[in-house]
PDB file of C-alpha atoms in Angstrom:
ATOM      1  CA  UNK A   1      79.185  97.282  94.383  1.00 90.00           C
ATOM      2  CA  UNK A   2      81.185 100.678  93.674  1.00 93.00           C
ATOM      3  CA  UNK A   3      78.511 101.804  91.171  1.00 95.00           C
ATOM      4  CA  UNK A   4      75.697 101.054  93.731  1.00 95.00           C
ATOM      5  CA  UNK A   5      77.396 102.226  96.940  1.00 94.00           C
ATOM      6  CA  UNK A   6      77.675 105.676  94.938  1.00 96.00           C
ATOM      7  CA  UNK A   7      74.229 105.339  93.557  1.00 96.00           C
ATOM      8  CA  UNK A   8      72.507 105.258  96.947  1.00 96.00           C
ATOM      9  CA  UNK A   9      75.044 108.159  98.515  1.00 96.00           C
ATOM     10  CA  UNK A  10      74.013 110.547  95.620  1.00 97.00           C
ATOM     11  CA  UNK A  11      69.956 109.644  96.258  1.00 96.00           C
ATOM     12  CA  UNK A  12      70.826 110.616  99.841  1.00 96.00           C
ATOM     13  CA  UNK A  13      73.048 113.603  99.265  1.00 96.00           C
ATOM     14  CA  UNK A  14      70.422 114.988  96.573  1.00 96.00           C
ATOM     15  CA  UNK A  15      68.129 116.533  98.765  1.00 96.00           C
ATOM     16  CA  UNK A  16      70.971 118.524 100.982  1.00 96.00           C
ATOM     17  CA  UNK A  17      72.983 119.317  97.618  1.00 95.00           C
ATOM     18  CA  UNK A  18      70.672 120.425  95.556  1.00 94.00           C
ATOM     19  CA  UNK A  19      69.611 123.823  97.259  1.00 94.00           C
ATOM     20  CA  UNK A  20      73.091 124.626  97.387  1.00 94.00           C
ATOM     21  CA  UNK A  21      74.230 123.793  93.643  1.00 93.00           C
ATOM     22  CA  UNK A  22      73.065 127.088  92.099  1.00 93.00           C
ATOM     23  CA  UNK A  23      75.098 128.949  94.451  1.00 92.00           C
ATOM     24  CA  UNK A  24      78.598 126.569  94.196  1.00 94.00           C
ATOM     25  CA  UNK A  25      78.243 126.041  90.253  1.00 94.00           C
ATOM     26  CA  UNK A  26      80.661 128.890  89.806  1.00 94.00           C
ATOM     27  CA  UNK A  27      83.396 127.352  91.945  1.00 94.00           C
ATOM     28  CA  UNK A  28      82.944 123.991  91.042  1.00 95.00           C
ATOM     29  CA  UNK A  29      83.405 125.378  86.988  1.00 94.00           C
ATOM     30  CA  UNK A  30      86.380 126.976  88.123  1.00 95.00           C
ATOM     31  CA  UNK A  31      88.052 123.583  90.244  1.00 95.00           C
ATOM     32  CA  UNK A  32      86.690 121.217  87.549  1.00 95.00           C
ATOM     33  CA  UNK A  33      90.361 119.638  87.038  1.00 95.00           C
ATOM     34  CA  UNK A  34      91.041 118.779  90.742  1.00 95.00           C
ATOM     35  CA  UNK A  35      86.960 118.077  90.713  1.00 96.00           C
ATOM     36  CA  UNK A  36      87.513 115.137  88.210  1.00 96.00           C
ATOM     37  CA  UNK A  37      90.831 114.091  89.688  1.00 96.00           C
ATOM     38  CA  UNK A  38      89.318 113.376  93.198  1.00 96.00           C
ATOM     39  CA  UNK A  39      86.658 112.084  91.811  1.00 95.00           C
ATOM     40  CA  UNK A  40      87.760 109.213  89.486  1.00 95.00           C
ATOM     41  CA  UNK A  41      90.423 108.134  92.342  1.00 95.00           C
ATOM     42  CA  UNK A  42      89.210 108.928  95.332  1.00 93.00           C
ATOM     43  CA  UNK A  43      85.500 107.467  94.332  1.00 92.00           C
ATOM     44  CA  UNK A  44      85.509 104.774  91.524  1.00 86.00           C
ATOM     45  CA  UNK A  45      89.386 103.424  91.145  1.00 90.00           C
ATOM     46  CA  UNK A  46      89.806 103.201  94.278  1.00 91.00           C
ATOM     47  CA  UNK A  47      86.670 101.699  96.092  1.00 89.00           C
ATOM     48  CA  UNK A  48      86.471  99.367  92.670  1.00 92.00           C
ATOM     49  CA  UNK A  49      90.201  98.325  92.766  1.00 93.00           C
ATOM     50  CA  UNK A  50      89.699  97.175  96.522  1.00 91.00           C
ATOM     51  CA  UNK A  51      86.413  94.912  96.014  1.00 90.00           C
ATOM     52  CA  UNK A  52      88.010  93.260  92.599  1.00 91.00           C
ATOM     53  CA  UNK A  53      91.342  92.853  94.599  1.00 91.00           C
ATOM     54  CA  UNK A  54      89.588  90.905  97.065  1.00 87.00           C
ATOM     55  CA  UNK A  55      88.383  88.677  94.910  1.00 88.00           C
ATOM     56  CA  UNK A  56      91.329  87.009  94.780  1.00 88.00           C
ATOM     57  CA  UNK A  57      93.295  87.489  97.934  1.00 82.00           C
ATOM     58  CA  UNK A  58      92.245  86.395 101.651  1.00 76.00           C
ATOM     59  CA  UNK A  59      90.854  89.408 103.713  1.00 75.00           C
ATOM     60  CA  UNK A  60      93.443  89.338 105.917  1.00 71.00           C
ATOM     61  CA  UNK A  61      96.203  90.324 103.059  1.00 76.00           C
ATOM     62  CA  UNK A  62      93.902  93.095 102.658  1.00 79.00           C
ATOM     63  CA  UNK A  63      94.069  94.252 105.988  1.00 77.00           C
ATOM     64  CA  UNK A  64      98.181  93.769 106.312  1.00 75.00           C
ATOM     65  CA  UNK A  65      98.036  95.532 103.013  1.00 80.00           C
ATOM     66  CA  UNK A  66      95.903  98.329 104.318  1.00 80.00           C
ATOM     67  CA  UNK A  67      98.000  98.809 106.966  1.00 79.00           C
ATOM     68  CA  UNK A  68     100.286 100.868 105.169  1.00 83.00           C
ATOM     69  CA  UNK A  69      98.437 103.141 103.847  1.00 86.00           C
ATOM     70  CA  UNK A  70      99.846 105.432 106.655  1.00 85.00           C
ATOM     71  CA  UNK A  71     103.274 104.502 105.243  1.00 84.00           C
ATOM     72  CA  UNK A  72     102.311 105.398 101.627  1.00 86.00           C
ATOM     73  CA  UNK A  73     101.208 108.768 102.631  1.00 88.00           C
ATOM     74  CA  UNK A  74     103.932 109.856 104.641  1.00 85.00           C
ATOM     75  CA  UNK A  75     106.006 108.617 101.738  1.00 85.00           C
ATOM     76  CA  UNK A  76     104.278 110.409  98.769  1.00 87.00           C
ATOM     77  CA  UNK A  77     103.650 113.720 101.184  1.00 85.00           C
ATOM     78  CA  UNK A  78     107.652 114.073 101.350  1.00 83.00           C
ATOM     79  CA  UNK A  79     108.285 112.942  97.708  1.00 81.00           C
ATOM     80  CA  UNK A  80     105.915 115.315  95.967  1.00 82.00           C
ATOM     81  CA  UNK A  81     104.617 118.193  98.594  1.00 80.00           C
ATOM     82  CA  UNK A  82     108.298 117.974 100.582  1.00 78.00           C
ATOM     83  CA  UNK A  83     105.799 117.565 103.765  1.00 77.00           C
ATOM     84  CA  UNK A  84     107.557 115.702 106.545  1.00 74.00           C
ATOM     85  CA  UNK A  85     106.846 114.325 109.886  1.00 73.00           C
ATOM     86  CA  UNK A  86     109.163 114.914 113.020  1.00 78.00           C
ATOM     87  CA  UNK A  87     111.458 112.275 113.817  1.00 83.00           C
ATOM     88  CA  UNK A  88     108.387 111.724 117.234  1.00 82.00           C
ATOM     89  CA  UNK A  89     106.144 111.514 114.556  1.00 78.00           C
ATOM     90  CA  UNK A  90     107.583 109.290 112.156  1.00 83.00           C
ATOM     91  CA  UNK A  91     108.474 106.996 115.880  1.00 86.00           C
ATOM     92  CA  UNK A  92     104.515 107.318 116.319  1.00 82.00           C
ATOM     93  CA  UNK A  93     103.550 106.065 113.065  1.00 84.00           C
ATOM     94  CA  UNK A  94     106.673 102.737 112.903  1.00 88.00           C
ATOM     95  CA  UNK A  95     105.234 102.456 116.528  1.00 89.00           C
ATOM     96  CA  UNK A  96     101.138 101.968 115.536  1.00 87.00           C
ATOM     97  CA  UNK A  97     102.520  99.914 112.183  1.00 85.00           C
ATOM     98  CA  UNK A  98     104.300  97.592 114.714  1.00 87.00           C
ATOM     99  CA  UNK A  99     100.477  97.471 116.651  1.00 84.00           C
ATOM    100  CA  UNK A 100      98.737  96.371 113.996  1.00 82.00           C
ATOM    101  CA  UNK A 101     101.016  93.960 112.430  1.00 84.00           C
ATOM    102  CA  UNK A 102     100.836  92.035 115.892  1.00 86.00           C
ATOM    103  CA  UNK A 103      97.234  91.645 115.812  1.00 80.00           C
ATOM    104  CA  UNK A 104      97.543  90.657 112.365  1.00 75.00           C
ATOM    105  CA  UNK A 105     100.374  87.859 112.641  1.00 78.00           C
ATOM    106  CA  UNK A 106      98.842  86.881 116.481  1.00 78.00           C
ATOM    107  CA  UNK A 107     102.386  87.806 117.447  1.00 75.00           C
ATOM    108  CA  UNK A 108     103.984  85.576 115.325  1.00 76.00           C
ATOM    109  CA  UNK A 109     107.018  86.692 113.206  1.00 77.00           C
ATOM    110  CA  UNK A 110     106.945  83.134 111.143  1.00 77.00           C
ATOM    111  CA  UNK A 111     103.019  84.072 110.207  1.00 74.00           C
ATOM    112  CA  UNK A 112     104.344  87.804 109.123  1.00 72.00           C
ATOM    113  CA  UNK A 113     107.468  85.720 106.988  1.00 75.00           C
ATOM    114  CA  UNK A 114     104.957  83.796 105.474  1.00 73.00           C
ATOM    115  CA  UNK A 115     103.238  86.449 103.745  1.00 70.00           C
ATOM    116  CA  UNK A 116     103.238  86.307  99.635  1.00 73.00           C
ATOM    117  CA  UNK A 117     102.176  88.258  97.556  1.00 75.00           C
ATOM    118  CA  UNK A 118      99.221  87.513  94.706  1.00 82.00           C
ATOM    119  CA  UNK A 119      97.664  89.410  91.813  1.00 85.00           C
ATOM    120  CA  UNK A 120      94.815  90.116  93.940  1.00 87.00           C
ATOM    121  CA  UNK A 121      97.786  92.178  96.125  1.00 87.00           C
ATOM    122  CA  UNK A 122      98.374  94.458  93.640  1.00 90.00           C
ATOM    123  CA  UNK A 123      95.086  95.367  93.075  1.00 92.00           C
ATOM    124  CA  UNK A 124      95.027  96.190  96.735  1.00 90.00           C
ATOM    125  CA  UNK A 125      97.923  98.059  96.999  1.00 90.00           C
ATOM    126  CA  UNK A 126      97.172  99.841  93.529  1.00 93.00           C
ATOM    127  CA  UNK A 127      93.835 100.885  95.453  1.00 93.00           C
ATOM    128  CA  UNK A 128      96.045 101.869  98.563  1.00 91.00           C
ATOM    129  CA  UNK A 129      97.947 103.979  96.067  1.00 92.00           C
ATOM    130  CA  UNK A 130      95.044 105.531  94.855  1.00 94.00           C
ATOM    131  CA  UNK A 131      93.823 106.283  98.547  1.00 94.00           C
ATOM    132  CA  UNK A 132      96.800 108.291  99.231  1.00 92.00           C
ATOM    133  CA  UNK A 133      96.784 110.332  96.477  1.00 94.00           C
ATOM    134  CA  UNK A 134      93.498 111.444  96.943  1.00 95.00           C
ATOM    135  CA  UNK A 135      93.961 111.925 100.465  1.00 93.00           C
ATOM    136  CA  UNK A 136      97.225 114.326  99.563  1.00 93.00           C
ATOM    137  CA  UNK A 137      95.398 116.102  97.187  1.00 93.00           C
ATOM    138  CA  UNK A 138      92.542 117.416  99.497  1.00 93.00           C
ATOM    139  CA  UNK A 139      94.613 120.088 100.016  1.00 91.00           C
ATOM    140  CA  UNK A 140      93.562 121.607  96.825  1.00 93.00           C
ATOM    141  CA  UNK A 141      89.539 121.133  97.470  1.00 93.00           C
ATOM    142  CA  UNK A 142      88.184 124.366  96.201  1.00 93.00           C
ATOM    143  CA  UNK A 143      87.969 126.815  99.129  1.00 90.00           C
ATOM    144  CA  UNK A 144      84.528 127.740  99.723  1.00 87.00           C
ATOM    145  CA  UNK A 145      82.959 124.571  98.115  1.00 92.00           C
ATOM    146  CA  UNK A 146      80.765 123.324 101.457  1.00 92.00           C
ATOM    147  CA  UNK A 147      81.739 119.317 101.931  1.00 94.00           C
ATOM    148  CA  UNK A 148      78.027 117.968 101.162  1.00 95.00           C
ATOM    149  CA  UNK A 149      77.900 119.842  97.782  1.00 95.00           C
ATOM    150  CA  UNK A 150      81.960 118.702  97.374  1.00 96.00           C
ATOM    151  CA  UNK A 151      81.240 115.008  98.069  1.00 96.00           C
ATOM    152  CA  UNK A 152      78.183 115.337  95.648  1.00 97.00           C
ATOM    153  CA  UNK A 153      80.167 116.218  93.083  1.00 96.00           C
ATOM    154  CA  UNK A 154      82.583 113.583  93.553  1.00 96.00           C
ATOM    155  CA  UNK A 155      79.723 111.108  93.685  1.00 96.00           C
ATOM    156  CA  UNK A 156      78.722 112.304  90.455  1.00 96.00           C
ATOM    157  CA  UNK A 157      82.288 111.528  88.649  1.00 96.00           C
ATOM    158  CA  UNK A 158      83.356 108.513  90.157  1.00 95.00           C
ATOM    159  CA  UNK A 159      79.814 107.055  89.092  1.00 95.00           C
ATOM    160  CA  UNK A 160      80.378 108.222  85.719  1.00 95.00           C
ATOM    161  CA  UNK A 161      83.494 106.602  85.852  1.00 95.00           C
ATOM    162  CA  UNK A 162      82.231 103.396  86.883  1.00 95.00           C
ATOM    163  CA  UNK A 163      79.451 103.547  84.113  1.00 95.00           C
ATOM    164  CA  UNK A 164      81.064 101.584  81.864  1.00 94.00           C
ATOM    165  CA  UNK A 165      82.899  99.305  83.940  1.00 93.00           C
ATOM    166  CA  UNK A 166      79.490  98.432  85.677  1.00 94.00           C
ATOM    167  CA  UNK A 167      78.073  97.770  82.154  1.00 94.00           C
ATOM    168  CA  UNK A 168      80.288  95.650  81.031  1.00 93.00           C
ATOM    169  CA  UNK A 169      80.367  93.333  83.701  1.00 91.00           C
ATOM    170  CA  UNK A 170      76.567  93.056  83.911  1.00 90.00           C
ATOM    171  CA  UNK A 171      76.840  92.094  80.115  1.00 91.00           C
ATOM    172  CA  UNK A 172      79.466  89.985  80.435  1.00 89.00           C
ATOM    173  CA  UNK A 173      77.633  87.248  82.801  1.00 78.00           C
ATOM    174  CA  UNK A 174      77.978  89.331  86.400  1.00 83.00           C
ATOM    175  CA  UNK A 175      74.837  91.427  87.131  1.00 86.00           C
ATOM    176  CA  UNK A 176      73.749  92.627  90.215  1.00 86.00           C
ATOM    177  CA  UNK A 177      71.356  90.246  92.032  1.00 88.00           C
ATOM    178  CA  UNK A 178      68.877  92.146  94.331  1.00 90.00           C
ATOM    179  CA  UNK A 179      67.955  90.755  97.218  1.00 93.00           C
ATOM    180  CA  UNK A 180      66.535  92.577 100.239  1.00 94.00           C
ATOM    181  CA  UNK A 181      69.738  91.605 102.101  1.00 93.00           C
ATOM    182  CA  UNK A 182      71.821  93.145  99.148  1.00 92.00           C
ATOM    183  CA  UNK A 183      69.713  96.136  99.215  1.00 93.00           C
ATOM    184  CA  UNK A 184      69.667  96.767 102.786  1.00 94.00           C
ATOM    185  CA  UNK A 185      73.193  96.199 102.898  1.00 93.00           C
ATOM    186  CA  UNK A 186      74.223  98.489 100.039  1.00 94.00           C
ATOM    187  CA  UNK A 187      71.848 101.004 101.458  1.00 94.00           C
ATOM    188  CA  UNK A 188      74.331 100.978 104.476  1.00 95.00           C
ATOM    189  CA  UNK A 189      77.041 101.297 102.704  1.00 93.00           C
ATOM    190  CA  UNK A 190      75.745 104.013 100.719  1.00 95.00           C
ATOM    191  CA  UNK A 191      74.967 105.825 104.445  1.00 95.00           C
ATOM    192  CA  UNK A 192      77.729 104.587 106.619  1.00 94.00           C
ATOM    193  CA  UNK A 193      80.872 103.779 104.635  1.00 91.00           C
ATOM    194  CA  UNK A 194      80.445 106.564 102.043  1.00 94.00           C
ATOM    195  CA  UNK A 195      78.512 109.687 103.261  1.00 95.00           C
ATOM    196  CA  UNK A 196      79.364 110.304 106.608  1.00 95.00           C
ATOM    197  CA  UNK A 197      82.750 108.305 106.364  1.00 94.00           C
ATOM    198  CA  UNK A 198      84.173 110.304 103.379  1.00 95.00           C
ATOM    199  CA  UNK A 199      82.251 113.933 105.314  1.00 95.00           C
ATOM    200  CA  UNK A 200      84.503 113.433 108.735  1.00 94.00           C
ATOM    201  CA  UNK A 201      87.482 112.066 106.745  1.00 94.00           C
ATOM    202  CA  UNK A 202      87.458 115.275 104.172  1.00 94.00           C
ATOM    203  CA  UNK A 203      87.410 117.225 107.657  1.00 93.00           C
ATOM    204  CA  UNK A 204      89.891 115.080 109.199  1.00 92.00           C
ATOM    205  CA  UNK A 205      92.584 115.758 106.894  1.00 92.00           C
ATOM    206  CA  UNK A 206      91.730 119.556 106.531  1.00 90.00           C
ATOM    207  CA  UNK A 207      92.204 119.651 109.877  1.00 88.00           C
ATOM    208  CA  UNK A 208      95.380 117.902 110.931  1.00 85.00           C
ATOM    209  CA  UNK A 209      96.535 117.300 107.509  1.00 86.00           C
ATOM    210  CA  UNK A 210      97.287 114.355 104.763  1.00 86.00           C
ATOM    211  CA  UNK A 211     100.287 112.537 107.021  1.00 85.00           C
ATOM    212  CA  UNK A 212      98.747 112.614 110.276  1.00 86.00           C
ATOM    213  CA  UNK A 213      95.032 111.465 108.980  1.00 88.00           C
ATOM    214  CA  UNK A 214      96.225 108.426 107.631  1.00 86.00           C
ATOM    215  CA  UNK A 215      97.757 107.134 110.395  1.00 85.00           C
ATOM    216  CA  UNK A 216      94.168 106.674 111.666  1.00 87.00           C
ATOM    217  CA  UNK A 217      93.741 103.729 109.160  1.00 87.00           C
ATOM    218  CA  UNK A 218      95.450 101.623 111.868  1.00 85.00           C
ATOM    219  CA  UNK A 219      92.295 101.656 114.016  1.00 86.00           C
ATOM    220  CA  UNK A 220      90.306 100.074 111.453  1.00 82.00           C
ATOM    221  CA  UNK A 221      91.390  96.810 113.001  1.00 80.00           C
ATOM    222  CA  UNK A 222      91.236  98.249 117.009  1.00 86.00           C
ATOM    223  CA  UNK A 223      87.803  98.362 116.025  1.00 84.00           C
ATOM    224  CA  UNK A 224      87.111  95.264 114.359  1.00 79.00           C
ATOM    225  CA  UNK A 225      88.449  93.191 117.155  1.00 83.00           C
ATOM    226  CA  UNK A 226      86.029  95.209 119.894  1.00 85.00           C
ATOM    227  CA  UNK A 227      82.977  94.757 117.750  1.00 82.00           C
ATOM    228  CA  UNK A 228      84.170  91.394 117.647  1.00 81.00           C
ATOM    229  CA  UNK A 229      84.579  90.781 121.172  1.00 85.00           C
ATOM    230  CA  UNK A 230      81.167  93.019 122.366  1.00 86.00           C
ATOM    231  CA  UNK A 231      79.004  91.751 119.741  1.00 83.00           C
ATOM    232  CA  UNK A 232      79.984  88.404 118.437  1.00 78.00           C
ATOM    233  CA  UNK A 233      81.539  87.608 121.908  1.00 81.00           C
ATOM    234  CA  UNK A 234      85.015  86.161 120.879  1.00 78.00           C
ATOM    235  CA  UNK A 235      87.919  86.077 123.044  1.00 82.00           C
ATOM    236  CA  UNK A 236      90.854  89.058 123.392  1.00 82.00           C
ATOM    237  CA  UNK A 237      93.787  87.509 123.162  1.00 84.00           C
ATOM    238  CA  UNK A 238      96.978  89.138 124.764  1.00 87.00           C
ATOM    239  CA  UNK A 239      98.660  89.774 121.193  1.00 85.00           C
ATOM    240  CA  UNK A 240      95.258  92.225 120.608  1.00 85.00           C
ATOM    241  CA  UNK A 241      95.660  93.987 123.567  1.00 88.00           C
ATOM    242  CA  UNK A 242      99.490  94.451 122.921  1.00 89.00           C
ATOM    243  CA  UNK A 243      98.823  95.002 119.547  1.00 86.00           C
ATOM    244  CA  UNK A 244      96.074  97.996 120.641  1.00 88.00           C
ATOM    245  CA  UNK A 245      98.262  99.189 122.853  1.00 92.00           C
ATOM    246  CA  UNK A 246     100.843 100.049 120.008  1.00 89.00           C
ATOM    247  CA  UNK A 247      98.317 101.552 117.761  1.00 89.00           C
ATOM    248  CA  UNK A 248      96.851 103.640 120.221  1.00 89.00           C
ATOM    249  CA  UNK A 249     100.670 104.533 121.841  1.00 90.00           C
ATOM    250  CA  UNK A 250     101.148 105.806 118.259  1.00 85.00           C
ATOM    251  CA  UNK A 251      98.410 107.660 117.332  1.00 86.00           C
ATOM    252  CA  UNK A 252      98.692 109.628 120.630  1.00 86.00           C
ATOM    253  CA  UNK A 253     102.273 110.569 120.045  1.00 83.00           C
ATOM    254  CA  UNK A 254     101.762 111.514 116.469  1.00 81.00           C
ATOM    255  CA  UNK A 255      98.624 113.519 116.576  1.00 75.00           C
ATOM    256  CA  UNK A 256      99.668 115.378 119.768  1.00 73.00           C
ATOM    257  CA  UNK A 257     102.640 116.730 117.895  1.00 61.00           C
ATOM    258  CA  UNK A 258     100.462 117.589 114.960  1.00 56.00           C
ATOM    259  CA  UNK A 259      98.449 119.711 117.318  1.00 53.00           C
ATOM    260  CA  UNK A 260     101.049 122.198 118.430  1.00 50.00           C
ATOM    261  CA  UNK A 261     102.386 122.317 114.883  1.00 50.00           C
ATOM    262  CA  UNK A 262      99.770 122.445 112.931  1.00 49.00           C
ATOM    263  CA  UNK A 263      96.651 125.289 112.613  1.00 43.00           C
ATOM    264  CA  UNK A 264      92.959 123.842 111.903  1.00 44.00           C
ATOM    265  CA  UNK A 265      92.617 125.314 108.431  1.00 44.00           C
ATOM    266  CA  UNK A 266      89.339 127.451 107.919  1.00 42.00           C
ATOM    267  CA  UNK A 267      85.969 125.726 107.154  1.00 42.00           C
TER     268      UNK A 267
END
């Protein structure tokens, strides 16, 4: 799934990074290190480490898991850049933690106390780790590299990272069967989840930075549970709505502080 997510994002990148290649080849020459570092983590580990965790863990592990990705980045900003929040900030993010774990448990602290972890776990949580590093090290993305030709670029590591691993499973008994559902659905992927996802993200985090931009993982279930409700018309319970209500009171508090403290960096 990682190799063809990657495959259909470079077929519809190609025609909007090509033009500009000739032009960037010089920077991207002189970045190649942090090129190939964002790249293998931010592209192939990470994506591939999620969908093989999942294999053997329930979906909502993955989510609790996910959850503190936030967390992880705070953490690693302070431990390696010396970046920390405000002592606001740092209430903001405990505050939208405490939101989703609500939704997750449906308010129950035994559900939360029976949580265990599996193998499948630390696959997740080595894909969290992953996440976060490439997240913190956006800061380095070569300065006048324009995002479509930088995520390009990317694409084209983290698939030849995946090369092998994709080869090996389809000889080893797992190949890809194609399907117009698959197709269509990878297609999306391809579109949704990795063009324009990893374009605003990229921007998000030049913009308000590696701590703050991570806290926005905590909506991922805000919106799962409104999709669910519009769309596949189940019920809001009142643990969602307190539990949105937390995530939300969070990210307001922490991102307004990042906006009088911190500058939008230059495009």
């Amino acid at each position: 799934m990682t190799f063809y997510r990657w495959l259909f994002a470079l077929v519809i990148l190609l025609p909007f990074a090509l033009p500009r290649l000739p032009r960037q080849w010089a920077t991207l020459r002189a970045h190649w290190k942090i090129m190939l570092l964002l790249g293998a983590i931010g592209i192939g580990s990470h994506n591939a480490l999620a969908y093989l965790g999942l294999n053997y863990t329930t979906a909502t592990n993955g989510v609790i898991l996910n959850s503190f990705v936030p967390v992880m980045i705070v953490a690693m900003s302070w431990i390696f850049l010396r970046e920390r929040l405000s002592a606001i900030q740092l209430g903001g993010v405990a505050t939208s933690l405490a939101g989703v774990l609500t939704i997750l448990s449906g308010g129950s602290l035994a559900a939360l106390a029976a949580f265990r972890l599996n193998a499948g776990d630390l696959l997740v949580i080595l894909s969290m780790a992953m996440w976060s590093i490439y997240t913190i090290c956006l800061r380095w993305r070569p300065p006048g590299l324009d995002m479509i030709t930088f995520l390009f670029a990317l694409a084209c590591v983290g698939e030849a990272v995946m090369l092998p691993f994709y080869v090996g499973e389809t000889a080893f008994g797992r190949p890809m069967v194609w399907t117009w559902a698959n197709g269509g659905a990878l297609f999306a992927v391809g579109l949704f989840s990795s063009v324009l996802a990893y374009i605003v993200w990229n921007r998000g985090v030049e913009q308000v930075g590696a701590p703050v931009a991570g806290l926005f993982v905590h909506l991922m279930p805000v919106f799962g549970i409104v999709l669910a409700w519009l769309v596949l018309d189940e019920k809001l319970a009142p643990y969602h709505l307190a539990g949105i209500a937390l995530i939300l009171t969070g990210i307001a508090i922490t991102s307004r502080k990042a906006s009088s403290t911190s500058p939008a960096a230059p495009d």
